[in-house]
XYZ file of C-alpha atoms in Angstrom:
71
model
C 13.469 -4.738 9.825
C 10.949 -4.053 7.098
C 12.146 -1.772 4.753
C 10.102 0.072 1.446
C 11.988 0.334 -1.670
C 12.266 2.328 -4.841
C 13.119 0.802 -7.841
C 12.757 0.808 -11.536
C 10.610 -2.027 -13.394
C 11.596 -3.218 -16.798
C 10.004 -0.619 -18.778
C 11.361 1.691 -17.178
C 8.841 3.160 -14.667
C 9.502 3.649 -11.189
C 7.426 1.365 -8.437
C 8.068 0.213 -4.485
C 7.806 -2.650 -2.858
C 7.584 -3.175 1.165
C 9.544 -6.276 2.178
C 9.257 -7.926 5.581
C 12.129 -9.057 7.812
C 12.472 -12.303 6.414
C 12.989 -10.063 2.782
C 9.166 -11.129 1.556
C 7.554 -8.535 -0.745
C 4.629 -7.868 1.297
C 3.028 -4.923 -0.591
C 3.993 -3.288 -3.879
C 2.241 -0.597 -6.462
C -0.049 -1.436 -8.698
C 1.077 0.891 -11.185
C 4.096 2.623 -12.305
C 5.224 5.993 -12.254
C 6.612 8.024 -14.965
C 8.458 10.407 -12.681
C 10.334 9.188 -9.073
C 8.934 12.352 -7.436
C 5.361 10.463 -7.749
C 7.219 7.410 -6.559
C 8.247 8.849 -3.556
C 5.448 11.012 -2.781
C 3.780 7.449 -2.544
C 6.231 6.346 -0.095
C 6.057 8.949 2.217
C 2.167 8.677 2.418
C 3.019 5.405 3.360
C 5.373 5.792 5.916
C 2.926 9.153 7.264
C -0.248 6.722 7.743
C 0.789 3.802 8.596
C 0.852 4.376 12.446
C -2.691 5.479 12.256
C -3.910 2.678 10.015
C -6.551 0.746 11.019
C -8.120 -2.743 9.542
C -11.267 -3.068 8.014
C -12.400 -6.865 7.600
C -14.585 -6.731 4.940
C -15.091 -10.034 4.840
C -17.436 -10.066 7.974
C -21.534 -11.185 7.269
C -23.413 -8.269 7.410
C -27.060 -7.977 7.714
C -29.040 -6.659 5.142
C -29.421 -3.112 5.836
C -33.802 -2.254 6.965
C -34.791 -5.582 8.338
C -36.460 -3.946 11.299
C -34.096 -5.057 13.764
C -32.066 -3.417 15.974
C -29.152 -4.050 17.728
């Protein structure tokens, strides 16, 4: 089972980290956070959206927007 953890980086500020079921860090913070309250308020906003996530490829070829045609 995936699991998100708390934890405290070398300098001392707290992150997480999402690890899949094989124990792969999947996702993590990009920054730290002075206080754990911040850490964890974080977390749960993960935990909250993730069912109603939805993917955006943004890699798809778009047309350039006023080319006068229409789909």
């Amino acid at each position: 089972m995936a699991v998100l953890q708390m934890f405290k980086d070398d300098s001392g500020r707290y992150r997480w980290r999402l690890r899949a079921d094989d124990n792969e860090i999947i996702a993590s913070a990009c920054t730290g956070f002075n206080e754990k309250t911040d850490c964890q308020r974080d977390v749960r906003r993960i935990v909250d959206l993730a069912p109603k996530t939805r993917v955006e490829d943004l890699t798809l070829d778009r047309e350039p927007a006023g080319n006068g045609t229409s789909r």
